[in-house]
Amino acid sequence: KAGVTQTPRYLIKTRGQQVTLSCSPISGHRSVSWYQQTPGQGLQFLFEYFSETQRNKGNFPGRFSGRQFSNSRSEMNVSTLELGDSALYLCASSLGLAAGDTQYFGPGTRLTVL
Amino acid sequence: AQSVSQHNHHVILSEAASLELGCNYSYGGTVNLFWYVQYPGQHLQLLLKYFSGDPLVKGIKGFEAEFIKSKFSFNLRKPSVQWSDTAEYFCAVITSKNQGGKLIFGQGTELSVKP
């Protein structure tokens, strides 16, 4: 089975721009979660989508949004980029049927905001 | 607030030494516990997880962890580390309050193993 894929792998943007990141889950997985990883804050949960509905949300401002499509692929959007949004954005997929279902992580998208 | 605390930020060991990485969580209800590892240049992968039952959980590559409910702890152990275990290790929890796929991670422990 193919793993979780994320595109693009690297992005450079300037302050004020917006960006869209994409995540394709493992085939058959219905849950996609997004995380932000930074040296200072570590791994922080952004949101989770299950069957096209947002099921969980972290403590990030409304500039961070996401969606999930009927094929379980997910996108994450960040509007009005700030320097502090520079981070590695990870997505993880799981079956999503039980709280403890293993989440499988993708390689991440490295976003740099100048 | 629910949180996970990893006591050591950076651990340096020689090959064949024993390893124990501490992890404590703050939540009084039911939890599912995980240890993930991130090798240099690679993505996060699951080492082991605890759902219920036997509190001693065995994972891949000779790692194990013990869930001690009274101490809110889930420490990771390996009797003899190898140079290839050099990586960053993350403890994480999903609580019954959150359900779904909301992993709460600790800050991570960087392990360096000297050959």
PDB file of C-alpha atoms in Angstrom:
ATOM      1  CA  LYS A   1       0.000   0.000   0.000  1.00  0.00           C
ATOM      2  CA  ALA A   2       1.207   3.476  -0.794  1.00  0.00           C
ATOM      3  CA  GLY A   3       1.852   5.671   2.208  1.00  0.00           C
ATOM      4  CA  VAL A   4       0.550   9.118   2.989  1.00  0.00           C
ATOM      5  CA  THR A   5       1.672  11.633   0.405  1.00  0.00           C
ATOM      6  CA  GLN A   6       1.902  15.383   0.783  1.00  0.00           C
ATOM      7  CA  THR A   7       2.399  18.023  -1.847  1.00  0.00           C
ATOM      8  CA  PRO A   8       4.277  20.169  -2.292  1.00  0.00           C
ATOM      9  CA  ARG A   9       7.247  19.136  -0.172  1.00  0.00           C
ATOM     10  CA  TYR A  10       8.658  22.644   0.061  1.00  0.00           C
ATOM     11  CA  LEU A  11       7.101  26.069  -0.220  1.00  0.00           C
ATOM     12  CA  ILE A  12       8.420  29.582   0.111  1.00  0.00           C
ATOM     13  CA  LYS A  13       5.905  32.379   0.526  1.00  0.00           C
ATOM     14  CA  THR A  14       5.918  35.974   1.677  1.00  0.00           C
ATOM     15  CA  ARG A  15       3.937  37.549   4.481  1.00  0.00           C
ATOM     16  CA  GLY A  16       0.336  38.247   3.608  1.00  0.00           C
ATOM     17  CA  GLN A  17       0.071  35.562   0.959  1.00  0.00           C
ATOM     18  CA  GLN A  18      -2.028  32.468   1.293  1.00  0.00           C
ATOM     19  CA  VAL A  19      -1.057  28.850   0.766  1.00  0.00           C
ATOM     20  CA  THR A  20      -2.780  25.521   0.163  1.00  0.00           C
ATOM     21  CA  LEU A  21      -1.230  22.212   1.143  1.00  0.00           C
ATOM     22  CA  SER A  22      -2.479  18.840   0.003  1.00  0.00           C
ATOM     23  CA  CYS A  23      -2.561  15.421   1.627  1.00  0.00           C
ATOM     24  CA  SER A  24      -3.507  12.072   0.107  1.00  0.00           C
ATOM     25  CA  PRO A  25      -4.225   9.432   2.747  1.00  0.00           C
ATOM     26  CA  ILE A  26      -3.574   5.731   2.631  1.00  0.00           C
ATOM     27  CA  SER A  27      -6.202   3.963   0.560  1.00  0.00           C
ATOM     28  CA  GLY A  28      -9.192   3.066   2.718  1.00  0.00           C
ATOM     29  CA  HIS A  29      -8.419   5.597   5.429  1.00  0.00           C
ATOM     30  CA  ARG A  30     -11.208   8.055   6.131  1.00  0.00           C
ATOM     31  CA  SER A  31      -9.577  10.258   8.737  1.00  0.00           C
ATOM     32  CA  VAL A  32      -6.956  12.898   8.018  1.00  0.00           C
ATOM     33  CA  SER A  33      -5.336  14.948  10.775  1.00  0.00           C
ATOM     34  CA  TRP A  34      -3.035  17.917  10.340  1.00  0.00           C
ATOM     35  CA  TYR A  35      -0.191  18.942  12.639  1.00  0.00           C
ATOM     36  CA  GLN A  36       2.252  21.819  12.759  1.00  0.00           C
ATOM     37  CA  GLN A  37       5.821  21.039  13.839  1.00  0.00           C
ATOM     38  CA  THR A  38       8.186  23.800  14.946  1.00  0.00           C
ATOM     39  CA  PRO A  39      11.378  23.717  17.042  1.00  0.00           C
ATOM     40  CA  GLY A  40       9.815  25.903  19.711  1.00  0.00           C
ATOM     41  CA  GLN A  41       6.298  24.506  20.008  1.00  0.00           C
ATOM     42  CA  GLY A  42       6.872  20.930  18.911  1.00  0.00           C
ATOM     43  CA  LEU A  43       4.007  19.034  17.302  1.00  0.00           C
ATOM     44  CA  GLN A  44       0.656  20.744  17.602  1.00  0.00           C
ATOM     45  CA  PHE A  45      -2.674  19.465  16.391  1.00  0.00           C
ATOM     46  CA  LEU A  46      -4.469  21.658  13.867  1.00  0.00           C
ATOM     47  CA  PHE A  47      -7.618  19.745  12.910  1.00  0.00           C
ATOM     48  CA  GLU A  48      -9.001  16.395  11.885  1.00  0.00           C
ATOM     49  CA  TYR A  49     -11.407  15.522   9.112  1.00  0.00           C
ATOM     50  CA  PHE A  50     -13.436  12.365   8.909  1.00  0.00           C
ATOM     51  CA  SER A  51     -15.800  11.620   6.039  1.00  0.00           C
ATOM     52  CA  GLU A  52     -15.613  15.219   4.830  1.00  0.00           C
ATOM     53  CA  THR A  53     -16.525  16.673   8.247  1.00  0.00           C
ATOM     54  CA  GLN A  54     -14.262  18.403  10.707  1.00  0.00           C
ATOM     55  CA  ARG A  55     -14.289  16.204  13.779  1.00  0.00           C
ATOM     56  CA  ASN A  56     -11.653  17.855  15.979  1.00  0.00           C
ATOM     57  CA  LYS A  57     -10.047  21.258  16.043  1.00  0.00           C
ATOM     58  CA  GLY A  58      -6.942  22.564  17.750  1.00  0.00           C
ATOM     59  CA  ASN A  59      -6.192  26.024  19.091  1.00  0.00           C
ATOM     60  CA  PHE A  60      -5.145  27.797  15.934  1.00  0.00           C
ATOM     61  CA  PRO A  61      -6.559  31.065  14.547  1.00  0.00           C
ATOM     62  CA  GLY A  62      -9.202  31.074  11.864  1.00  0.00           C
ATOM     63  CA  ARG A  63      -6.542  31.778   9.225  1.00  0.00           C
ATOM     64  CA  PHE A  64      -5.941  28.040   9.306  1.00  0.00           C
ATOM     65  CA  SER A  65      -8.660  26.062   7.618  1.00  0.00           C
ATOM     66  CA  GLY A  66      -9.079  22.742   5.916  1.00  0.00           C
ATOM     67  CA  ARG A  67     -11.391  20.526   4.019  1.00  0.00           C
ATOM     68  CA  GLN A  68     -11.732  16.941   2.947  1.00  0.00           C
ATOM     69  CA  PHE A  69     -13.026  15.598  -0.303  1.00  0.00           C
ATOM     70  CA  SER A  70     -15.177  12.547  -0.980  1.00  0.00           C
ATOM     71  CA  ASN A  71     -12.075  10.504  -1.851  1.00  0.00           C
ATOM     72  CA  SER A  72     -10.647  11.381   1.614  1.00  0.00           C
ATOM     73  CA  ARG A  73      -7.945  13.623   0.196  1.00  0.00           C
ATOM     74  CA  SER A  74      -7.539  16.715   2.320  1.00  0.00           C
ATOM     75  CA  GLU A  75      -6.297  20.239   1.855  1.00  0.00           C
ATOM     76  CA  MET A  76      -5.145  22.757   4.383  1.00  0.00           C
ATOM     77  CA  ASN A  77      -5.213  26.479   3.731  1.00  0.00           C
ATOM     78  CA  VAL A  78      -3.434  29.254   5.547  1.00  0.00           C
ATOM     79  CA  SER A  79      -4.448  32.797   4.678  1.00  0.00           C
ATOM     80  CA  THR A  80      -2.596  36.020   5.410  1.00  0.00           C
ATOM     81  CA  LEU A  81       0.657  34.275   6.180  1.00  0.00           C
ATOM     82  CA  GLU A  82       2.782  35.432   9.099  1.00  0.00           C
ATOM     83  CA  LEU A  83       6.473  34.813   9.753  1.00  0.00           C
ATOM     84  CA  GLY A  84       5.493  32.544  12.646  1.00  0.00           C
ATOM     85  CA  ASP A  85       3.673  30.199  10.283  1.00  0.00           C
ATOM     86  CA  SER A  86       7.021  28.892   9.058  1.00  0.00           C
ATOM     87  CA  ALA A  87       6.943  25.235  10.027  1.00  0.00           C
ATOM     88  CA  LEU A  88       6.763  21.653   8.891  1.00  0.00           C
ATOM     89  CA  TYR A  89       3.125  20.742   8.283  1.00  0.00           C
ATOM     90  CA  LEU A  90       2.373  17.073   8.712  1.00  0.00           C
ATOM     91  CA  CYS A  91      -0.692  15.170   7.829  1.00  0.00           C
ATOM     92  CA  ALA A  92      -1.614  11.773   9.161  1.00  0.00           C
ATOM     93  CA  SER A  93      -4.256   9.330   8.062  1.00  0.00           C
ATOM     94  CA  SER A  94      -6.057   6.577   9.892  1.00  0.00           C
ATOM     95  CA  LEU A  95      -9.115   4.399   9.546  1.00  0.00           C
ATOM     96  CA  GLY A  96     -10.779   6.827  11.919  1.00  0.00           C
ATOM     97  CA  LEU A  97     -13.142   4.268  13.403  1.00  0.00           C
ATOM     98  CA  ALA A  98     -11.729   4.167  16.934  1.00  0.00           C
ATOM     99  CA  ALA A  99      -9.908   6.706  19.055  1.00  0.00           C
ATOM    100  CA  GLY A 100      -6.783   4.631  19.146  1.00  0.00           C
ATOM    101  CA  ASP A 101      -6.507   3.851  15.453  1.00  0.00           C
ATOM    102  CA  THR A 102      -2.892   4.243  14.418  1.00  0.00           C
ATOM    103  CA  GLN A 103      -2.139   7.444  12.574  1.00  0.00           C
ATOM    104  CA  TYR A 104       0.312   7.122   9.689  1.00  0.00           C
ATOM    105  CA  PHE A 105       2.267  10.250   8.930  1.00  0.00           C
ATOM    106  CA  GLY A 106       3.347  11.728   5.654  1.00  0.00           C
ATOM    107  CA  PRO A 107       6.742  13.338   4.990  1.00  0.00           C
ATOM    108  CA  GLY A 108       5.400  16.832   5.545  1.00  0.00           C
ATOM    109  CA  THR A 109       5.411  20.137   3.693  1.00  0.00           C
ATOM    110  CA  ARG A 110       8.131  22.549   4.751  1.00  0.00           C
ATOM    111  CA  LEU A 111       6.677  26.073   4.608  1.00  0.00           C
ATOM    112  CA  THR A 112       8.962  29.069   4.837  1.00  0.00           C
ATOM    113  CA  VAL A 113       7.415  32.510   5.165  1.00  0.00           C
ATOM    114  CA  LEU A 114       9.680  35.444   4.307  1.00  0.00           C
TER     115      LEU A 114
ATOM    116  CA  ALA B   1      -5.732  21.160  30.083  1.00  0.00           C
ATOM    117  CA  GLN B   2      -4.588  17.864  28.663  1.00  0.00           C
ATOM    118  CA  SER B   3      -0.853  17.721  28.137  1.00  0.00           C
ATOM    119  CA  VAL B   4       2.073  15.364  27.741  1.00  0.00           C
ATOM    120  CA  SER B   5       5.423  15.917  29.356  1.00  0.00           C
ATOM    121  CA  GLN B   6       8.694  14.297  28.344  1.00  0.00           C
ATOM    122  CA  HIS B   7      11.328  14.763  30.999  1.00  0.00           C
ATOM    123  CA  ASN B   8      14.471  14.620  28.921  1.00  0.00           C
ATOM    124  CA  HIS B   9      15.098  16.861  25.952  1.00  0.00           C
ATOM    125  CA  HIS B  10      18.357  15.267  24.896  1.00  0.00           C
ATOM    126  CA  VAL B  11      19.810  11.933  25.951  1.00  0.00           C
ATOM    127  CA  ILE B  12      23.258  10.717  24.973  1.00  0.00           C
ATOM    128  CA  LEU B  13      24.132   7.038  25.382  1.00  0.00           C
ATOM    129  CA  SER B  14      26.820   4.634  24.275  1.00  0.00           C
ATOM    130  CA  GLU B  15      25.908   1.560  22.276  1.00  0.00           C
ATOM    131  CA  ALA B  16      24.651  -1.334  24.416  1.00  0.00           C
ATOM    132  CA  ALA B  17      23.507   0.997  27.194  1.00  0.00           C
ATOM    133  CA  SER B  18      19.963   0.671  28.478  1.00  0.00           C
ATOM    134  CA  LEU B  19      17.401   3.317  27.643  1.00  0.00           C
ATOM    135  CA  GLU B  20      14.451   4.714  29.516  1.00  0.00           C
ATOM    136  CA  LEU B  21      12.612   7.796  28.302  1.00  0.00           C
ATOM    137  CA  GLY B  22      10.051   9.314  30.595  1.00  0.00           C
ATOM    138  CA  CYS B  23       6.548  10.364  29.594  1.00  0.00           C
ATOM    139  CA  ASN B  24       3.759  11.691  31.795  1.00  0.00           C
ATOM    140  CA  TYR B  25       0.325  12.871  30.756  1.00  0.00           C
ATOM    141  CA  SER B  26      -2.305  14.926  32.505  1.00  0.00           C
ATOM    142  CA  TYR B  27      -5.807  13.549  32.094  1.00  0.00           C
ATOM    143  CA  GLY B  28      -7.895  11.607  34.563  1.00  0.00           C
ATOM    144  CA  GLY B  29     -10.011   9.622  32.131  1.00  0.00           C
ATOM    145  CA  THR B  30      -9.413   6.907  29.589  1.00  0.00           C
ATOM    146  CA  VAL B  31      -6.386   7.332  27.369  1.00  0.00           C
ATOM    147  CA  ASN B  32      -4.715   5.695  24.415  1.00  0.00           C
ATOM    148  CA  LEU B  33      -0.943   6.134  24.494  1.00  0.00           C
ATOM    149  CA  PHE B  34       1.630   6.101  21.737  1.00  0.00           C
ATOM    150  CA  TRP B  35       5.334   6.404  21.140  1.00  0.00           C
ATOM    151  CA  TYR B  36       6.438   7.673  17.751  1.00  0.00           C
ATOM    152  CA  VAL B  37       9.967   7.921  16.408  1.00  0.00           C
ATOM    153  CA  GLN B  38      11.427  10.275  13.825  1.00  0.00           C
ATOM    154  CA  TYR B  39      14.746   9.114  12.366  1.00  0.00           C
ATOM    155  CA  PRO B  40      16.916  11.771  10.735  1.00  0.00           C
ATOM    156  CA  GLY B  41      15.412  12.757   7.410  1.00  0.00           C
ATOM    157  CA  GLN B  42      12.473  10.404   7.777  1.00  0.00           C
ATOM    158  CA  HIS B  43       8.889  10.858   8.791  1.00  0.00           C
ATOM    159  CA  LEU B  44       7.208   9.978  12.044  1.00  0.00           C
ATOM    160  CA  GLN B  45       6.516   6.316  12.508  1.00  0.00           C
ATOM    161  CA  LEU B  46       4.783   4.377  15.240  1.00  0.00           C
ATOM    162  CA  LEU B  47       6.952   2.445  17.708  1.00  0.00           C
ATOM    163  CA  LEU B  48       4.187   1.085  19.916  1.00  0.00           C
ATOM    164  CA  LYS B  49       0.796   1.892  21.382  1.00  0.00           C
ATOM    165  CA  TYR B  50      -1.349   1.093  24.390  1.00  0.00           C
ATOM    166  CA  PHE B  51      -5.131   0.760  24.251  1.00  0.00           C
ATOM    167  CA  SER B  52      -6.109  -1.505  27.116  1.00  0.00           C
ATOM    168  CA  GLY B  53      -5.190  -4.784  28.773  1.00  0.00           C
ATOM    169  CA  ASP B  54      -1.593  -5.680  29.566  1.00  0.00           C
ATOM    170  CA  PRO B  55       0.129  -2.464  30.649  1.00  0.00           C
ATOM    171  CA  LEU B  56       3.451  -3.700  29.289  1.00  0.00           C
ATOM    172  CA  VAL B  57       3.454  -3.109  25.571  1.00  0.00           C
ATOM    173  CA  LYS B  58       6.047  -4.390  23.134  1.00  0.00           C
ATOM    174  CA  GLY B  59       6.804  -2.549  19.914  1.00  0.00           C
ATOM    175  CA  ILE B  60       9.131  -2.712  16.979  1.00  0.00           C
ATOM    176  CA  LYS B  61      12.926  -2.866  17.130  1.00  0.00           C
ATOM    177  CA  GLY B  62      13.017  -4.202  20.687  1.00  0.00           C
ATOM    178  CA  PHE B  63      11.269  -1.256  22.322  1.00  0.00           C
ATOM    179  CA  GLU B  64       8.704  -1.633  25.072  1.00  0.00           C
ATOM    180  CA  ALA B  65       6.689   0.703  27.274  1.00  0.00           C
ATOM    181  CA  GLU B  66       4.850   0.346  30.526  1.00  0.00           C
ATOM    182  CA  PHE B  67       1.601   2.111  31.319  1.00  0.00           C
ATOM    183  CA  ILE B  68       1.333   2.958  35.028  1.00  0.00           C
ATOM    184  CA  LYS B  69      -2.087   4.483  35.512  1.00  0.00           C
ATOM    185  CA  SER B  70      -1.479   5.599  39.103  1.00  0.00           C
ATOM    186  CA  LYS B  71       1.531   7.605  37.957  1.00  0.00           C
ATOM    187  CA  PHE B  72       0.014   8.829  34.674  1.00  0.00           C
ATOM    188  CA  SER B  73       3.154   7.548  33.017  1.00  0.00           C
ATOM    189  CA  PHE B  74       4.080   5.654  29.868  1.00  0.00           C
ATOM    190  CA  ASN B  75       7.860   5.292  29.859  1.00  0.00           C
ATOM    191  CA  LEU B  76       9.720   3.878  26.892  1.00  0.00           C
ATOM    192  CA  ARG B  77      12.489   1.324  27.423  1.00  0.00           C
ATOM    193  CA  LYS B  78      15.057  -0.633  25.485  1.00  0.00           C
ATOM    194  CA  PRO B  79      17.580  -2.901  27.174  1.00  0.00           C
ATOM    195  CA  SER B  80      20.425  -2.290  24.729  1.00  0.00           C
ATOM    196  CA  VAL B  81      20.506   0.620  22.281  1.00  0.00           C
ATOM    197  CA  GLN B  82      22.218   0.664  18.904  1.00  0.00           C
ATOM    198  CA  TRP B  83      23.685   3.510  16.901  1.00  0.00           C
ATOM    199  CA  SER B  84      20.717   3.155  14.533  1.00  0.00           C
ATOM    200  CA  ASP B  85      18.361   4.160  17.378  1.00  0.00           C
ATOM    201  CA  THR B  86      19.603   7.732  17.079  1.00  0.00           C
ATOM    202  CA  ALA B  87      16.399   9.674  16.486  1.00  0.00           C
ATOM    203  CA  GLU B  88      13.806  11.894  18.112  1.00  0.00           C
ATOM    204  CA  TYR B  89      11.151  10.148  20.181  1.00  0.00           C
ATOM    205  CA  PHE B  90       7.690  11.508  20.824  1.00  0.00           C
ATOM    206  CA  CYS B  91       5.167  10.385  23.370  1.00  0.00           C
ATOM    207  CA  ALA B  92       1.524  11.118  22.495  1.00  0.00           C
ATOM    208  CA  VAL B  93      -1.940  10.586  23.908  1.00  0.00           C
ATOM    209  CA  ILE B  94      -5.504  10.504  22.653  1.00  0.00           C
ATOM    210  CA  THR B  95      -7.989  11.064  25.445  1.00  0.00           C
ATOM    211  CA  SER B  96     -11.578   9.961  25.755  1.00  0.00           C
ATOM    212  CA  LYS B  97     -12.517  13.627  25.803  1.00  0.00           C
ATOM    213  CA  ASN B  98     -11.249  14.211  22.285  1.00  0.00           C
ATOM    214  CA  GLN B  99     -12.004  10.972  20.538  1.00  0.00           C
ATOM    215  CA  GLY B 100     -11.053  10.830  16.894  1.00  0.00           C
ATOM    216  CA  GLY B 101      -7.621  11.643  15.655  1.00  0.00           C
ATOM    217  CA  LYS B 102      -6.407  14.386  17.976  1.00  0.00           C
ATOM    218  CA  LEU B 103      -2.967  13.320  19.141  1.00  0.00           C
ATOM    219  CA  ILE B 104      -1.451  15.438  21.897  1.00  0.00           C
ATOM    220  CA  PHE B 105       2.330  15.203  21.697  1.00  0.00           C
ATOM    221  CA  GLY B 106       5.093  15.744  24.181  1.00  0.00           C
ATOM    222  CA  GLN B 107       7.991  17.992  23.267  1.00  0.00           C
ATOM    223  CA  GLY B 108      10.118  15.095  22.127  1.00  0.00           C
ATOM    224  CA  THR B 109      13.377  13.586  23.328  1.00  0.00           C
ATOM    225  CA  GLU B 110      16.389  13.580  21.072  1.00  0.00           C
ATOM    226  CA  LEU B 111      18.430  10.409  21.511  1.00  0.00           C
ATOM    227  CA  SER B 112      22.045  10.296  20.357  1.00  0.00           C
ATOM    228  CA  VAL B 113      23.791   6.923  20.496  1.00  0.00           C
ATOM    229  CA  LYS B 114      27.572   6.941  20.285  1.00  0.00           C
ATOM    230  CA  PRO B 115      29.160   4.003  18.463  1.00  0.00           C
TER     231      PRO B 115
END
